[in-house]
Amino acid sequence: MASTIASMPPEQPLFRAITSSTRQIHQLLKCISFTTKAHVQITQEGIRFSADHSRVMQGVAFLDKALFTKYTLNLPDNDDDTSLPQFQINLAAFLEALLIFGATDMAARQAKADAEPYRSNLRNYRPDAFSNQTLGIQGTCSLLYEEDGSPLSIIMEETGVKTQCNMMTYTPDRPDDIPFDRTDLTFKIIMQARWLLDALSELAPMSPDRITITAMPTAPYLGLASGGNLGSASVDFTNGRDLLETFSVREKWTQGFKFDLVKSASEAMRIASKVSFRGDGQGVLSLQFMVEVEGSDVSFLDFRFVPYAESVMEDEEDAGPDEADDEFE
C-alpha cells in the first residue's frame, strides 16, 4: 500500500538581510573598530553593533533596516528583548570580509570616473543608463544567521557566481551600559563634525596623554586643551552660528579624558556631517554623529567616554552606550 508524505516547507532562517552594496555598512562599522570583538544584537528595526574599550569607552553603530533592500527577522510569537538574537563576532575579520566583497564596486566606479573625465564629480556617483542597477546585473550581498549559535554568513552573488564566508559567533558578553543621564545635561552643542576633527588634528602633534574639554556659558564657550612631553596646545570655539549650530550650557563643565580614546572616534568625525556634543552632571561625555548615507536615510554613531580619573581607570567601572537616539531634533 503506497503512502504519500506531504513535503514540509523549508525552515526559515532566524535572520536574513540583503543589500546591493557593502560600502555603507563597512564605512559605519569601521568607525567602531577600536577593539577586536563587537557585540551584535539583531532587532526588528536594524542591527546594533557595540564595541567596548576597557569599560571607559564604548561605541555603537546602528545599521538601520533601511540600509538593506530586504530585511527579515523570524522571532517566536512571544518575542521580547530576551529572545532577540545576540552574539559576539571578530569585528576585524568581519570588516575584512566586507572590504573584499565591497572593493569591486568602488574600484569599478573609480575606473569609470577616470575613463570619462568629462563627467562632473556629482554625475560619477549617480547611476546612469549603463549602470549595473539599470542593466539588471547588480550583485547582492546577504547576511544570514540560521539559528542561535550558528555562524554569521556573508554571501555575495553576482552574475551567477556565489561566494560565502562564514564568521564564527561567540557567546554574548555585553558590558553594562555607561550611565549617561539625559535628564541632567550640563551642556549640549551641535556643530559640524569636521570642526572637531580639525581641533584634534591641531592637538595631536603634542603627543598628549589626555585631553581636557571645557564648556561654559560665556566666552570662549567651548575649549579643548592637551599637554604632553612635546608641549601643550588648546583650541577654542566661538559661539557663532557658523561654528556652533546649537549651544546650550547650564554651567561650566570641565573633564579630562584619554586623548587616544577620543581620537579613536576620528573616523566617525571624518564621515559624519554633524556631531551632538554632550556632557552630563556626572562627567560622562557623549559624542553622537549623524552620517548621511548614500541612497538611504541618515545613520547615527554613538560614543561615550568615562572621565579620565585615576580611580576610575584602576577600578574599571562598568561602561556602555544605549542604542543611538536622535539628539539632533
XYZ file of C-alpha atoms in Angstrom:
329
model
C 0.000 0.000 0.000
C 1.555 3.265 -1.121
C 1.592 6.237 1.206
C 2.150 9.862 0.405
C 4.240 12.044 2.660
C 3.464 15.748 2.389
C 6.541 17.808 1.748
C 7.407 20.099 4.623
C 8.104 23.772 3.851
C 11.762 24.708 4.251
C 12.573 26.084 7.655
C 13.126 29.824 7.600
C 16.438 31.178 8.900
C 16.327 33.266 12.044
C 17.666 36.313 10.208
C 18.438 37.340 6.653
C 19.249 40.757 5.204
C 20.183 41.644 1.639
C 21.981 44.729 0.358
C 23.235 45.822 -3.052
C 26.408 47.341 -1.583
C 28.538 46.683 1.483
C 30.293 50.051 1.270
C 27.963 51.906 3.647
C 27.987 49.056 6.163
C 31.783 48.850 6.116
C 32.042 52.631 6.437
C 29.880 52.730 9.570
C 31.400 49.698 11.296
C 34.947 50.882 10.644
C 34.202 53.792 12.995
C 33.960 51.428 15.991
C 36.877 49.165 15.046
C 38.982 50.277 18.021
C 38.523 46.792 19.530
C 38.761 43.322 18.006
C 35.379 41.955 19.058
C 31.940 43.544 18.832
C 28.638 42.665 20.434
C 25.825 42.206 17.907
C 22.105 42.414 18.589
C 19.546 41.938 15.805
C 16.234 43.752 16.220
C 13.214 44.376 14.025
C 14.490 47.928 13.392
C 18.087 47.060 12.497
C 21.389 45.589 13.680
C 23.172 47.076 16.680
C 26.975 46.697 16.829
C 28.662 47.815 20.052
C 32.356 47.874 20.940
C 33.938 48.367 24.358
C 37.391 49.549 25.408
C 38.372 48.714 28.996
C 34.935 49.829 30.197
C 35.857 53.503 29.853
C 34.853 53.972 26.216
C 32.202 52.375 24.077
C 30.909 52.952 20.575
C 27.670 51.916 18.918
C 26.931 51.667 15.201
C 23.286 51.018 14.380
C 22.594 49.625 10.902
C 19.021 50.638 10.213
C 16.930 48.171 8.208
C 16.609 50.937 5.567
C 20.224 50.196 4.606
C 19.059 46.828 3.260
C 16.820 46.036 0.305
C 15.385 43.086 2.224
C 15.373 42.556 5.985
C 13.704 39.575 7.682
C 13.828 38.558 11.352
C 11.799 35.484 12.304
C 11.144 35.548 16.041
C 8.852 33.383 18.204
C 5.311 34.636 18.742
C 6.169 35.657 22.301
C 9.208 37.632 21.205
C 10.722 40.140 23.617
C 14.145 41.665 24.194
C 15.432 38.420 25.698
C 14.653 36.468 22.520
C 16.422 38.878 20.180
C 19.437 37.230 18.532
C 22.690 38.433 20.037
C 26.275 37.259 19.884
C 29.862 38.439 19.538
C 31.955 38.404 16.391
C 35.513 39.222 15.450
C 34.904 42.725 14.108
C 38.273 42.954 12.360
C 37.597 39.750 10.389
C 34.041 40.867 9.589
C 35.297 44.191 8.232
C 37.939 42.413 6.165
C 35.272 40.213 4.582
C 33.059 43.225 3.815
C 36.041 45.038 2.339
C 36.812 42.165 -0.007
C 33.195 41.905 -1.117
C 32.743 45.662 -1.485
C 36.050 46.654 -3.044
C 34.964 45.703 -6.549
C 32.107 48.200 -6.539
C 34.331 51.109 -5.507
C 37.099 50.156 -7.944
C 34.650 49.945 -10.834
C 33.175 53.360 -10.068
C 36.568 54.974 -9.786
C 37.781 53.392 -13.020
C 34.679 54.639 -14.811
C 35.217 58.150 -13.457
C 38.875 58.161 -14.571
C 37.990 56.868 -18.037
C 35.352 59.552 -18.606
C 36.788 62.804 -17.206
C 34.150 64.947 -18.901
C 31.625 63.871 -16.292
C 31.188 66.004 -13.215
C 32.052 64.588 -9.813
C 28.378 64.627 -8.951
C 27.458 62.583 -12.020
C 30.122 59.986 -11.309
C 28.381 58.949 -8.119
C 24.941 58.603 -9.659
C 23.664 55.577 -11.586
C 23.177 56.199 -15.298
C 21.700 54.271 -18.218
C 24.717 51.960 -18.295
C 24.961 51.296 -14.565
C 24.668 47.788 -13.120
C 21.404 48.790 -11.462
C 19.827 49.817 -14.770
C 21.143 46.867 -16.738
C 19.877 44.401 -14.140
C 23.251 42.773 -13.423
C 23.560 44.148 -9.931
C 25.316 41.956 -7.378
C 23.871 41.361 -3.923
C 25.348 40.693 -0.511
C 23.361 38.762 2.087
C 23.854 38.490 5.836
C 22.480 35.181 7.100
C 22.082 33.906 10.675
C 20.401 30.494 10.594
C 19.813 29.963 14.325
C 21.221 30.733 17.751
C 24.854 29.657 17.869
C 25.288 29.317 14.127
C 27.905 31.302 12.157
C 27.056 34.676 10.656
C 27.330 34.157 6.909
C 28.213 36.780 4.317
C 27.030 35.643 0.883
C 27.923 37.507 -2.292
C 26.049 36.701 -5.508
C 26.922 38.351 -8.825
C 26.311 37.206 -12.414
C 25.715 33.620 -11.345
C 28.756 33.385 -9.071
C 28.114 32.789 -5.358
C 30.751 33.316 -2.662
C 30.125 32.592 1.013
C 32.137 33.490 4.104
C 31.092 32.076 7.499
C 32.050 34.147 10.542
C 32.331 32.328 13.860
C 29.987 33.713 16.532
C 30.708 33.721 20.260
C 28.644 33.709 23.436
C 27.464 37.284 24.057
C 29.277 39.129 26.799
C 27.796 42.603 26.621
C 29.168 45.004 29.258
C 26.902 47.215 31.318
C 25.927 50.494 29.689
C 27.664 53.731 30.585
C 25.080 55.607 32.699
C 24.535 58.766 30.657
C 21.773 60.903 32.211
C 19.881 62.804 29.511
C 17.748 64.471 32.193
C 20.861 66.038 33.761
C 22.666 67.528 30.768
C 25.198 70.189 31.715
C 25.763 71.162 28.102
C 24.671 70.274 24.590
C 26.407 71.602 21.490
C 25.699 70.635 17.884
C 28.401 71.511 15.389
C 29.941 70.367 12.134
C 31.834 67.127 12.779
C 34.808 68.257 10.709
C 35.474 71.135 13.148
C 36.012 68.604 15.939
C 38.308 66.550 13.710
C 40.321 69.678 12.838
C 40.658 70.511 16.538
C 42.035 67.055 17.371
C 44.461 67.375 14.467
C 45.766 70.600 15.993
C 46.330 68.925 19.371
C 47.775 65.604 18.165
C 51.338 66.839 17.303
C 51.967 67.413 21.018
C 51.586 63.647 21.623
C 49.212 64.305 24.540
C 48.225 61.742 27.141
C 44.906 63.345 27.879
C 42.511 65.949 26.581
C 40.606 68.415 28.753
C 37.216 69.534 27.470
C 35.615 72.674 28.889
C 32.163 74.051 28.088
C 30.961 77.322 29.639
C 28.065 79.742 29.099
C 30.458 82.639 28.364
C 33.464 83.088 26.085
C 35.350 81.051 24.976
C 32.276 78.769 25.228
C 33.966 75.502 24.173
C 37.628 74.691 24.648
C 39.835 71.661 24.051
C 43.267 71.561 25.655
C 46.003 68.953 25.830
C 49.537 68.547 27.041
C 52.350 66.076 26.567
C 56.108 65.645 26.507
C 56.376 67.951 23.490
C 54.345 70.795 24.980
C 50.741 71.910 25.277
C 48.092 73.254 22.918
C 44.483 74.426 23.034
C 41.629 75.123 20.629
C 38.671 77.401 21.440
C 35.339 77.657 19.606
C 33.295 80.851 19.491
C 29.551 80.822 19.961
C 28.709 81.682 16.368
C 26.065 80.054 14.214
C 28.709 79.302 11.621
C 30.528 77.082 14.124
C 28.086 76.116 16.879
C 24.682 75.290 15.406
C 23.118 74.550 18.802
C 24.574 75.890 22.032
C 23.171 75.217 25.500
C 25.410 75.316 28.600
C 23.857 75.273 32.059
C 27.101 75.816 33.954
C 30.816 75.397 33.467
C 31.755 71.783 32.745
C 35.363 70.556 32.711
C 36.519 66.967 32.400
C 39.672 65.152 31.263
C 39.774 62.070 29.041
C 42.440 59.865 27.495
C 43.381 61.547 24.251
C 43.866 58.302 22.348
C 40.348 57.158 23.256
C 38.714 60.343 21.999
C 40.915 60.160 18.920
C 39.510 56.667 18.273
C 36.306 58.371 17.158
C 38.144 60.360 14.458
C 36.854 58.127 11.647
C 33.295 58.987 12.690
C 34.263 62.681 12.716
C 35.580 62.289 9.189
C 32.461 60.771 7.608
C 29.756 62.491 9.706
C 28.080 65.754 8.813
C 27.233 66.823 12.377
C 28.088 65.889 15.942
C 25.983 66.286 19.067
C 28.486 67.105 21.823
C 27.008 66.448 25.287
C 28.110 66.143 28.894
C 26.021 65.162 31.907
C 26.254 66.062 35.585
C 28.431 63.068 36.450
C 31.071 63.949 33.834
C 30.283 61.409 31.116
C 30.970 62.672 27.586
C 28.686 61.683 24.699
C 29.566 62.204 21.049
C 26.743 61.300 18.695
C 27.455 61.584 14.982
C 24.929 61.981 12.196
C 26.083 60.276 8.990
C 24.312 60.904 5.701
C 24.222 57.542 3.960
C 24.010 57.444 0.159
C 20.719 56.028 -1.073
C 19.247 55.869 2.442
C 18.301 57.995 5.405
C 20.802 59.240 7.984
C 22.570 56.837 10.347
C 23.933 57.512 13.820
C 27.132 56.577 15.612
C 27.224 56.940 19.383
C 30.377 57.171 21.537
C 30.586 57.596 25.305
C 33.599 58.230 27.488
C 34.156 57.923 31.225
C 36.232 60.805 32.704
C 39.950 60.153 32.971
C 40.149 59.837 36.764
C 42.820 57.581 38.219
C 40.332 55.797 40.451
C 38.036 55.095 37.524
C 40.872 53.767 35.371
C 42.085 51.446 38.102
C 38.693 50.147 39.170
C 37.381 49.857 35.585
C 33.851 50.890 36.446
C 31.099 49.493 34.236
C 30.542 51.320 30.959
C 28.496 51.168 27.700
C 26.125 53.179 25.448
C 22.454 52.680 24.683
C 21.222 52.337 21.135
C 21.763 55.624 19.327
C 18.857 58.024 19.758
C 18.212 61.065 17.575
C 19.525 64.032 19.560
C 19.649 66.346 16.565
C 15.956 67.248 16.636
